Amino acid sequence: VTTRLTVSAASGPYDVVIGTGLLSSAAELCSQAVLGRHALIVADEQVATTHARVVLQSLEQAQWSVEMTTMVACESHKRMSTVESIWQAALAHRMDRHSVMIAVGGGIIGDVAGFAGASFLRGIDVIQIPTTLLAMADASVGGKTGVNVPLPGGDRVGKNLAGAFWPPKLVLADPATLATLPPRDLVCGLAECIKHGVLSDPKLLELIQNDAQALIQAEAQAIDRVLAHAVAVKIGVVASDEREDGTRMLLNLGHTFAHVIEPVASLDLRHGEAVAIGLMAAFHCSVQLGLVQDSYATRVQSLLESVSLPVHLSKAVSVDQLMDSMQFDKKVANGVVRLVLPTTSGALIRDDVSDDVVRSAWASVLPPIC
Ligand SMILES: NC(=O)c1ccc[n+]([C@@H]2O[C@H](COP(=O)([O-])OP(=O)(O)OC[C@H]3O[C@@H](n4cnc5c(N)ncnc54)[C@H](O)[C@@H]3O)[C@@H](O)[C@H]2O)c1
C-alpha cells in the first residue's frame, strides 16, 4: 500500500510518498518530482552499502548521472565543515543549478544535506529519503534544514542555530528500511509520534498505546498506521505556517527542554530520548499552570515508558546550569524563554512562565531518588 500526501509550500507543492519496498522505484518517483538528472546522494555511512545503494542503482538504471558521498550521523558532525565537504563533493561531481541533492539517512543527514542543497549555488533541488522513523514522521517533512553551532566560550553546541527553510521536491519514505534500524533509534521516532499525537491527534496516541509492543518490534502494519497519522499531523501544521512564524512553533513541544539536555555528553541522550524527557518537563509546567490535569501527564508518561523511552535524566545535573543553557535557545526573545506547553486539546506558546515553574520542571525530570 502506498500513501501519497501532498504538502503545500510557497515554492510549490511536494509529495510525501510512503510505501514498503518503494526504494527500488526511487528513479521513477524522483524523475517525476524534479527536472534534473544529475545528482549527489548524501548518504548516512550506516546505510551507504544497503539502502542508499538501492537508490543509486535505481537512478543509474534510469540514466541519471549520480555520485554518492557519505557522512557520519552524529550531532558532532552536524556542523558547517560537513556542509563544506558536501559542497566540495558537489563541485567534484560538476553539479550545477539544475542538479539535485538527495539525502538518504536519518534526520541528521536530512538536515545537513538539506542545508548543503539549500545553499549550494544559492539553492538546488533537494529530495529527502528518510531511513529512520523520526526522519520519516517528522524531520524530512517541512523544509527545515540546518546545522549546530558551537556556543561562545564553552564546549557546548547550540542545536540547529544556523540553517534555512528549503522545502524538498519529494519525500520518499520506505518503512522497509527500518528493519535495519537499531531498536533504540526506532523508539526515538516514537517520541516525535507521541508529540504529534499530543499536538492534534488523540487517535494517534490510542494507536501507539494499543500497538506498543508491535511498534517496538518494527512490525510493518503497526508502523505504517502510525506513520500515516504522524506525517499527516506534521503536514497540517507545516501547511498552516511554513516559516515558523506562529503555529509551527507548536512542533517544538518539549524541544526547548530537549535542546538543552541533548548536547550534554554525559547524559548520552539521542534526540528522541531528549524529546521524551522534554515532553515530560513541558507537561510538568502545564500541570503547574493548570493547563492540563495531572492524569493526562501521567497517561503520556506511561505511554512513553511503554515504548521504552526515558522520562527522567539518567544522571543528576545542576538545575542552574540547565536554566543557563536555556538562554541560548533560539526561541529566546528579549531574554524571555518561549515555551510550548501541552493543553487538553493541543498546545500553546507561553513566554511568561516564571523561572520557578521552569526550575521545578527541570527538577521533575532529574533522576528519581530511590
Ligand atoms: N528538520 C526538522 O524539522 C527536524 C525535526 C526533528 C528532528 N530533526 C533533527 O533530526 C536529527 C535526529 O534524527 P534521527 O533520529 O533520524 O537521527 P540520526 O540521523 O542520527 O539517525 C539515528 C541513527 O540511526 C542510524 N541509521 C539511520 N537509518 C538507519 C537504517 N535504516 N538502518 C540502520 N541504521 C540507521 C544512523 O546512522 C544513526 O546512528 C536531529 O539532529 C534533529 O535535530 C530535524
Short mmCIF file of C-alpha atoms and ligand atoms in Angstrom, two decimals:
data_model
loop_
_atom_site.label_atom_id
_atom_site.label_comp_id
_atom_site.label_asym_id
_atom_site.label_seq_id
_atom_site.Cartn_x
_atom_site.Cartn_y
_atom_site.Cartn_z
CA VAL A 1 0.00 0.00 0.00
CA THR A 2 1.38 3.39 -0.98
CA THR A 3 0.26 6.53 0.81
CA ARG A 4 0.76 9.82 -1.04
CA LEU A 5 0.27 13.04 0.91
CA THR A 6 0.81 16.49 -0.57
CA VAL A 7 2.44 19.36 1.30
CA SER A 8 1.73 22.90 0.18
CA ALA A 9 4.78 25.16 0.25
CA ALA A 10 5.38 28.68 -1.06
CA SER A 11 7.92 27.28 -3.52
CA GLY A 12 5.32 24.78 -4.80
CA PRO A 13 3.61 21.66 -3.52
CA TYR A 14 5.55 18.44 -3.00
CA ASP A 15 4.59 14.88 -2.21
CA VAL A 16 5.42 12.65 0.72
CA VAL A 17 5.20 9.11 -0.62
CA ILE A 18 5.18 6.31 1.96
CA GLY A 19 5.31 2.64 0.98
CA THR A 20 7.14 -0.56 1.80
CA GLY A 21 9.57 -1.51 -0.98
CA LEU A 22 9.46 1.89 -2.70
CA LEU A 23 13.22 2.40 -2.61
CA SER A 24 13.79 0.28 -5.70
CA SER A 25 11.39 2.59 -7.61
CA ALA A 26 13.31 5.67 -6.47
CA ALA A 27 14.22 6.69 -10.04
CA GLU A 28 10.63 6.74 -11.21
CA LEU A 29 9.46 8.85 -8.26
CA CYS A 30 12.47 11.20 -8.38
CA SER A 31 12.13 11.67 -12.14
CA GLN A 32 8.52 12.76 -11.66
CA ALA A 33 9.47 15.24 -8.94
CA VAL A 34 12.46 17.07 -10.48
CA LEU A 35 13.75 18.03 -13.93
CA GLY A 36 17.45 17.45 -13.23
CA ARG A 37 19.09 14.05 -13.87
CA HIS A 38 22.42 14.93 -12.30
CA ALA A 39 22.54 14.16 -8.58
CA LEU A 40 24.65 13.80 -5.49
CA ILE A 41 23.45 11.29 -2.92
CA VAL A 42 24.49 12.28 0.60
CA ALA A 43 24.20 9.03 2.49
CA ASP A 44 24.47 8.11 6.12
CA GLU A 45 27.54 5.84 6.12
CA GLN A 46 25.43 3.26 8.01
CA VAL A 47 23.13 2.81 5.01
CA ALA A 48 25.59 3.57 2.19
CA THR A 49 26.03 -0.03 1.05
CA THR A 50 22.42 -1.00 1.67
CA HIS A 51 19.51 1.43 1.27
CA ALA A 52 21.47 4.25 -0.40
CA ARG A 53 22.95 1.73 -2.85
CA VAL A 54 19.43 0.67 -3.88
CA VAL A 55 18.62 4.32 -4.61
CA LEU A 56 21.91 4.81 -6.52
CA GLN A 57 21.34 1.73 -8.67
CA SER A 58 17.75 2.67 -9.41
CA LEU A 59 18.87 6.13 -10.59
CA GLU A 60 21.79 4.77 -12.63
CA GLN A 61 19.50 2.32 -14.39
CA ALA A 62 17.32 5.28 -15.35
CA GLN A 63 20.40 7.03 -16.88
CA TRP A 64 20.88 9.57 -14.12
CA SER A 65 24.45 10.81 -13.59
CA VAL A 66 24.84 10.17 -9.89
CA GLU A 67 27.62 10.11 -7.29
CA MET A 68 27.47 9.27 -3.62
CA THR A 69 29.21 10.88 -0.67
CA THR A 70 28.80 9.68 2.89
CA MET A 71 28.72 11.29 6.31
CA VAL A 72 28.66 10.04 9.87
CA ALA A 73 25.30 10.56 11.56
CA CYS A 74 26.23 12.10 14.87
CA GLU A 75 25.44 15.53 16.29
CA SER A 76 29.14 16.48 16.38
CA HIS A 77 29.27 16.04 12.58
CA LYS A 78 26.14 18.15 12.12
CA ARG A 79 28.29 21.22 11.54
CA MET A 80 29.43 23.66 8.87
CA SER A 81 32.60 21.75 7.96
CA THR A 82 30.44 18.79 6.91
CA VAL A 83 28.34 21.09 4.75
CA GLU A 84 31.56 22.32 3.12
CA SER A 85 32.66 18.78 2.31
CA ILE A 86 29.30 18.14 0.69
CA TRP A 87 29.70 21.31 -1.42
CA GLN A 88 33.16 20.05 -2.43
CA ALA A 89 31.74 16.66 -3.44
CA ALA A 90 29.08 18.51 -5.45
CA LEU A 91 31.77 20.59 -7.21
CA ALA A 92 33.86 17.50 -7.91
CA HIS A 93 30.77 15.96 -9.50
CA ARG A 94 30.35 19.16 -11.57
CA MET A 95 26.93 19.89 -10.16
CA ASP A 96 25.14 22.94 -11.48
CA ARG A 97 21.98 24.85 -10.60
CA HIS A 98 19.83 22.14 -12.20
CA SER A 99 21.42 19.32 -10.19
CA VAL A 100 19.74 17.51 -7.32
CA MET A 101 20.89 16.83 -3.75
CA ILE A 102 19.46 13.58 -2.40
CA ALA A 103 19.64 12.87 1.33
CA VAL A 104 19.46 9.20 2.31
CA GLY A 105 19.55 8.65 6.06
CA GLY A 106 18.11 9.87 9.32
CA GLY A 107 17.31 13.39 10.48
CA ILE A 108 20.96 14.39 10.82
CA ILE A 109 21.70 13.61 7.17
CA GLY A 110 18.42 15.22 6.07
CA ASP A 111 19.18 18.44 7.96
CA VAL A 112 22.83 18.71 6.84
CA ALA A 113 22.35 17.60 3.22
CA GLY A 114 19.19 19.71 3.05
CA PHE A 115 21.17 22.77 4.16
CA ALA A 116 24.01 21.95 1.75
CA GLY A 117 21.38 21.81 -1.03
CA ALA A 118 19.69 24.99 0.17
CA SER A 119 22.97 26.91 0.00
CA PHE A 120 24.91 25.30 -2.90
CA LEU A 121 24.81 27.79 -5.82
CA ARG A 122 22.18 29.61 -3.72
CA GLY A 123 19.91 26.61 -3.67
CA ILE A 124 19.30 23.49 -5.77
CA ASP A 125 16.54 20.86 -5.70
CA VAL A 126 16.59 18.56 -2.69
CA ILE A 127 14.99 15.12 -2.29
CA GLN A 128 14.64 13.58 1.14
CA ILE A 129 14.79 9.79 1.51
CA PRO A 130 14.49 9.23 5.27
CA THR A 131 15.62 5.92 6.76
CA THR A 132 14.71 6.42 10.44
CA LEU A 133 11.22 6.57 11.91
CA LEU A 134 11.97 10.02 13.33
CA ALA A 135 13.01 11.37 9.95
CA MET A 136 10.00 9.77 8.22
CA ALA A 137 7.46 11.03 10.74
CA ASP A 138 8.95 14.44 11.27
CA ALA A 139 12.35 15.73 10.13
CA SER A 140 12.09 15.06 6.38
CA VAL A 141 8.81 16.94 6.02
CA GLY A 142 8.51 20.71 6.22
CA GLY A 143 11.72 22.09 4.77
CA LYS A 144 13.66 22.94 7.92
CA THR A 145 17.37 22.31 7.37
CA GLY A 146 20.43 23.26 9.36
CA VAL A 147 23.47 22.59 11.50
CA ASN A 148 24.59 23.00 15.11
CA VAL A 149 26.80 25.93 16.12
CA PRO A 150 29.43 25.96 18.92
CA LEU A 151 28.30 28.27 21.74
CA PRO A 152 30.61 31.09 22.85
CA GLY A 153 33.22 30.24 25.44
CA GLY A 154 32.43 26.62 26.09
CA ASP A 155 32.39 23.12 24.81
CA ARG A 156 28.66 23.11 24.24
CA VAL A 157 26.88 23.50 20.91
CA GLY A 158 23.59 25.22 20.14
CA LYS A 159 21.28 22.89 18.22
CA ASN A 160 20.23 23.90 14.73
CA LEU A 161 21.25 27.54 15.20
CA ALA A 162 22.12 28.05 11.53
CA GLY A 163 20.03 26.83 8.66
CA ALA A 164 17.41 27.55 6.05
CA PHE A 165 13.82 26.84 5.18
CA TRP A 166 14.23 24.85 1.99
CA PRO A 167 11.33 22.51 1.17
CA PRO A 168 12.29 19.33 -0.67
CA LYS A 169 10.80 18.42 -4.06
CA LEU A 170 9.94 14.92 -2.81
CA VAL A 171 9.99 12.90 0.40
CA LEU A 172 10.24 9.17 -0.25
CA ALA A 173 9.75 7.03 2.86
CA ASP A 174 10.16 3.28 2.64
CA PRO A 175 9.34 1.71 6.04
CA ALA A 176 11.21 -1.46 4.96
CA THR A 177 14.43 0.48 5.63
CA LEU A 178 13.51 0.50 9.34
CA ALA A 179 14.26 -3.25 9.52
CA THR A 180 17.98 -2.43 9.93
CA LEU A 181 17.45 0.42 12.40
CA PRO A 182 18.67 -0.32 15.95
CA PRO A 183 15.72 -0.61 18.39
CA ARG A 184 16.93 2.43 20.35
CA ASP A 185 16.66 4.62 17.25
CA LEU A 186 13.31 3.18 16.26
CA VAL A 187 11.90 4.05 19.66
CA CYS A 188 13.27 7.60 19.35
CA GLY A 189 10.98 8.10 16.37
CA LEU A 190 8.04 7.13 18.53
CA ALA A 191 8.80 10.11 20.80
CA GLU A 192 8.05 12.52 17.95
CA CYS A 193 4.96 10.49 17.04
CA ILE A 194 3.69 10.77 20.63
CA LYS A 195 4.42 14.52 20.47
CA HIS A 196 2.33 14.75 17.29
CA GLY A 197 -0.48 12.86 18.99
CA VAL A 198 -0.45 15.31 21.92
CA LEU A 199 -0.47 18.22 19.46
CA SER A 200 -3.52 17.27 17.47
CA ASP A 201 -4.35 13.60 17.08
CA PRO A 202 -5.77 11.68 20.06
CA LYS A 203 -6.32 8.69 17.74
CA LEU A 204 -2.56 8.53 17.20
CA LEU A 205 -1.99 8.28 20.97
CA GLU A 206 -4.53 5.44 21.08
CA LEU A 207 -2.83 3.61 18.21
CA ILE A 208 0.53 3.83 19.97
CA GLN A 209 -0.99 2.72 23.26
CA ASN A 210 -2.66 -0.34 21.67
CA ASP A 211 0.25 -1.31 19.42
CA ALA A 212 3.18 -0.51 21.74
CA GLN A 213 4.75 -3.98 21.54
CA ALA A 214 4.26 -4.33 17.78
CA LEU A 215 5.79 -0.88 17.27
CA ILE A 216 8.89 -1.66 19.32
CA GLN A 217 9.36 -4.71 17.11
CA ALA A 218 9.00 -2.59 13.94
CA GLU A 219 6.00 -4.60 12.71
CA ALA A 220 5.18 -3.18 9.30
CA GLN A 221 1.43 -2.75 9.68
CA ALA A 222 1.69 -1.01 13.03
CA ILE A 223 4.45 1.28 11.74
CA ASP A 224 2.51 2.14 8.58
CA ARG A 225 -0.59 3.12 10.57
CA VAL A 226 1.31 5.32 12.98
CA LEU A 227 3.37 6.89 10.20
CA ALA A 228 0.35 7.88 8.14
CA HIS A 229 -1.16 9.67 11.16
CA ALA A 230 2.09 11.26 12.33
CA VAL A 231 3.04 12.60 8.88
CA ALA A 232 -0.48 13.99 8.43
CA VAL A 233 -0.14 15.94 11.69
CA LYS A 234 3.21 17.36 10.59
CA ILE A 235 1.86 18.31 7.17
CA GLY A 236 -1.16 20.02 8.73
CA VAL A 237 0.99 22.18 10.99
CA VAL A 238 3.57 22.99 8.32
CA ALA A 239 0.91 23.91 5.77
CA SER A 240 -0.59 26.45 8.14
CA ASP A 241 2.74 28.12 8.92
CA GLU A 242 5.62 27.25 6.61
CA ARG A 243 8.21 29.62 8.08
CA GLU A 244 7.50 29.05 11.75
CA ASP A 245 6.02 32.48 12.44
CA GLY A 246 3.25 31.08 14.59
CA THR A 247 1.55 27.71 14.88
CA ARG A 248 4.53 25.75 13.53
CA MET A 249 6.34 26.63 16.73
CA LEU A 250 3.96 24.18 18.39
CA LEU A 251 6.04 21.39 16.83
CA ASN A 252 8.74 22.44 19.29
CA LEU A 253 6.69 20.93 22.09
CA GLY A 254 9.25 19.50 24.52
CA HIS A 255 12.15 20.76 22.37
CA THR A 256 13.14 23.85 24.37
CA PHE A 257 13.98 21.43 27.18
CA ALA A 258 15.30 18.72 24.85
CA HIS A 259 17.79 21.03 23.12
CA VAL A 260 19.40 21.82 26.48
CA ILE A 261 19.99 18.22 27.55
CA GLU A 262 20.68 16.60 24.18
CA PRO A 263 24.20 18.07 23.76
CA VAL A 264 25.32 17.15 27.31
CA ALA A 265 27.65 14.26 26.51
CA SER A 266 27.49 12.64 29.95
CA LEU A 267 23.72 12.21 29.63
CA ASP A 268 24.13 10.15 26.44
CA LEU A 269 20.75 11.10 25.02
CA ARG A 270 19.53 10.66 21.46
CA HIS A 271 17.27 13.39 20.08
CA GLY A 272 14.08 11.34 20.53
CA GLU A 273 15.03 10.43 24.10
CA ALA A 274 15.71 14.09 24.89
CA VAL A 275 12.32 14.95 23.38
CA ALA A 276 10.60 12.35 25.60
CA ILE A 277 12.15 13.89 28.73
CA GLY A 278 11.47 17.41 27.39
CA LEU A 279 7.85 16.46 26.81
CA MET A 280 7.52 15.43 30.46
CA ALA A 281 9.14 18.71 31.61
CA ALA A 282 6.64 20.63 29.45
CA PHE A 283 3.76 18.59 30.92
CA HIS A 284 5.07 19.42 34.39
CA CYS A 285 4.85 23.16 33.56
CA SER A 286 1.31 22.69 32.21
CA VAL A 287 0.20 20.86 35.35
CA GLN A 288 1.71 23.65 37.49
CA LEU A 289 -0.10 26.29 35.43
CA GLY A 290 -3.41 24.41 35.47
CA LEU A 291 -3.39 23.83 31.68
CA VAL A 292 -3.78 20.05 31.99
CA GLN A 293 -4.80 17.61 34.68
CA ASP A 294 -2.15 15.52 36.35
CA SER A 295 -3.88 12.40 34.97
CA TYR A 296 -3.11 13.45 31.36
CA ALA A 297 0.57 13.94 32.22
CA THR A 298 0.60 10.50 33.88
CA ARG A 299 -1.01 8.91 30.80
CA VAL A 300 1.61 10.37 28.48
CA GLN A 301 4.36 9.29 30.88
CA SER A 302 3.05 5.69 30.81
CA LEU A 303 2.83 5.82 27.02
CA LEU A 304 6.48 6.93 26.75
CA GLU A 305 7.52 4.25 29.23
CA SER A 306 5.52 1.56 27.41
CA VAL A 307 7.69 2.08 24.33
CA SER A 308 10.87 2.14 26.46
CA LEU A 309 11.51 5.88 26.24
CA PRO A 310 13.16 7.64 29.22
CA VAL A 311 11.13 10.12 31.25
CA HIS A 312 13.96 11.14 33.60
CA LEU A 313 17.62 12.06 33.15
CA SER A 314 19.99 9.18 33.88
CA LYS A 315 22.29 11.39 36.00
CA ALA A 316 21.78 14.38 38.26
CA VAL A 317 22.64 17.69 36.54
CA SER A 318 22.74 21.15 38.10
CA VAL A 319 19.39 22.88 37.55
CA ASP A 320 21.24 26.24 37.49
CA GLN A 321 23.31 25.04 34.56
CA LEU A 322 20.23 23.76 32.72
CA MET A 323 18.48 27.13 33.27
CA ASP A 324 21.56 28.92 31.96
CA SER A 325 21.78 26.80 28.80
CA MET A 326 18.15 27.55 28.05
CA GLN A 327 19.04 31.18 27.43
CA PHE A 328 20.87 30.20 24.27
CA ASP A 329 17.80 28.64 22.75
CA LYS A 330 16.94 30.37 19.51
CA LYS A 331 13.39 30.88 20.67
CA VAL A 332 14.59 33.20 23.43
CA ALA A 333 13.21 36.63 22.63
CA ASN A 334 14.48 39.59 24.67
CA GLY A 335 15.84 37.21 27.28
CA VAL A 336 12.47 35.53 27.76
CA VAL A 337 12.24 31.81 27.20
CA ARG A 338 9.32 30.89 24.99
CA LEU A 339 7.81 27.53 25.90
CA VAL A 340 5.38 25.32 24.05
CA LEU A 341 3.10 23.75 26.62
CA PRO A 342 0.53 20.98 26.24
CA THR A 343 -3.14 21.73 26.86
CA THR A 344 -6.12 19.37 26.97
CA SER A 345 -6.71 19.90 23.24
CA GLY A 346 -3.26 20.59 21.78
CA ALA A 347 -0.59 23.04 22.84
CA LEU A 348 0.02 26.76 23.23
CA ILE A 349 3.01 29.08 23.33
CA ARG A 350 3.81 30.96 26.54
CA ASP A 351 6.63 33.42 27.17
CA ASP A 352 5.54 34.38 30.67
CA VAL A 353 6.37 31.19 32.53
CA SER A 354 8.20 32.05 35.74
CA ASP A 355 11.69 30.76 36.46
CA ASP A 356 10.30 28.94 39.47
CA VAL A 357 7.96 26.85 37.32
CA VAL A 358 10.71 26.11 34.79
CA ARG A 359 13.10 25.16 37.60
CA SER A 360 10.56 22.80 39.10
CA ALA A 361 10.00 21.26 35.64
CA TRP A 362 13.74 20.54 35.41
CA ALA A 363 13.70 19.16 38.94
CA SER A 364 10.81 16.85 37.99
CA VAL A 365 12.94 15.13 35.31
CA LEU A 366 16.03 14.65 37.47
CA PRO A 367 16.72 11.01 38.37
CA PRO A 368 14.13 9.82 40.91
CA ILE A 369 15.52 9.38 44.42
CA CYS A 370 15.30 5.70 45.37
N1 LIG B 1 14.29 19.38 10.23
C1 LIG B 1 13.37 19.07 11.10
O1 LIG B 1 12.23 19.52 11.02
C2 LIG B 1 13.72 18.13 12.22
C3 LIG B 1 12.70 17.61 13.03
C4 LIG B 1 13.05 16.70 14.02
C5 LIG B 1 14.39 16.33 14.20
N2 LIG B 1 15.35 16.88 13.41
C6 LIG B 1 16.76 16.51 13.57
O2 LIG B 1 16.90 15.13 13.27
C7 LIG B 1 18.02 14.60 13.97
C8 LIG B 1 17.67 13.28 14.58
O3 LIG B 1 17.27 12.42 13.55
P1 LIG B 1 17.36 10.82 13.68
O4 LIG B 1 16.79 10.40 14.95
O5 LIG B 1 16.84 10.25 12.42
O6 LIG B 1 18.92 10.61 13.89
P2 LIG B 1 20.13 10.12 13.00
O7 LIG B 1 20.15 10.73 11.68
O8 LIG B 1 21.33 10.31 13.87
O9 LIG B 1 19.90 8.55 12.88
C9 LIG B 1 19.93 7.75 14.04
C10 LIG B 1 20.91 6.59 13.91
O10 LIG B 1 20.38 5.62 13.02
C11 LIG B 1 21.34 5.28 12.01
N3 LIG B 1 20.53 4.92 10.85
C12 LIG B 1 19.76 5.72 10.09
N4 LIG B 1 18.99 4.98 9.29
C13 LIG B 1 19.31 3.69 9.51
C14 LIG B 1 18.82 2.46 9.00
N5 LIG B 1 17.79 2.39 8.16
N6 LIG B 1 19.38 1.32 9.46
C15 LIG B 1 20.38 1.34 10.38
N7 LIG B 1 20.83 2.47 10.94
C16 LIG B 1 20.30 3.63 10.50
C17 LIG B 1 22.21 6.49 11.93
O11 LIG B 1 23.48 6.17 11.43
C18 LIG B 1 22.28 6.94 13.37
O12 LIG B 1 23.22 6.19 14.07
C19 LIG B 1 18.43 15.65 14.99
O13 LIG B 1 19.62 16.26 14.58
C20 LIG B 1 17.28 16.64 14.97
O14 LIG B 1 17.69 17.96 15.26
C21 LIG B 1 15.04 17.77 12.42
#
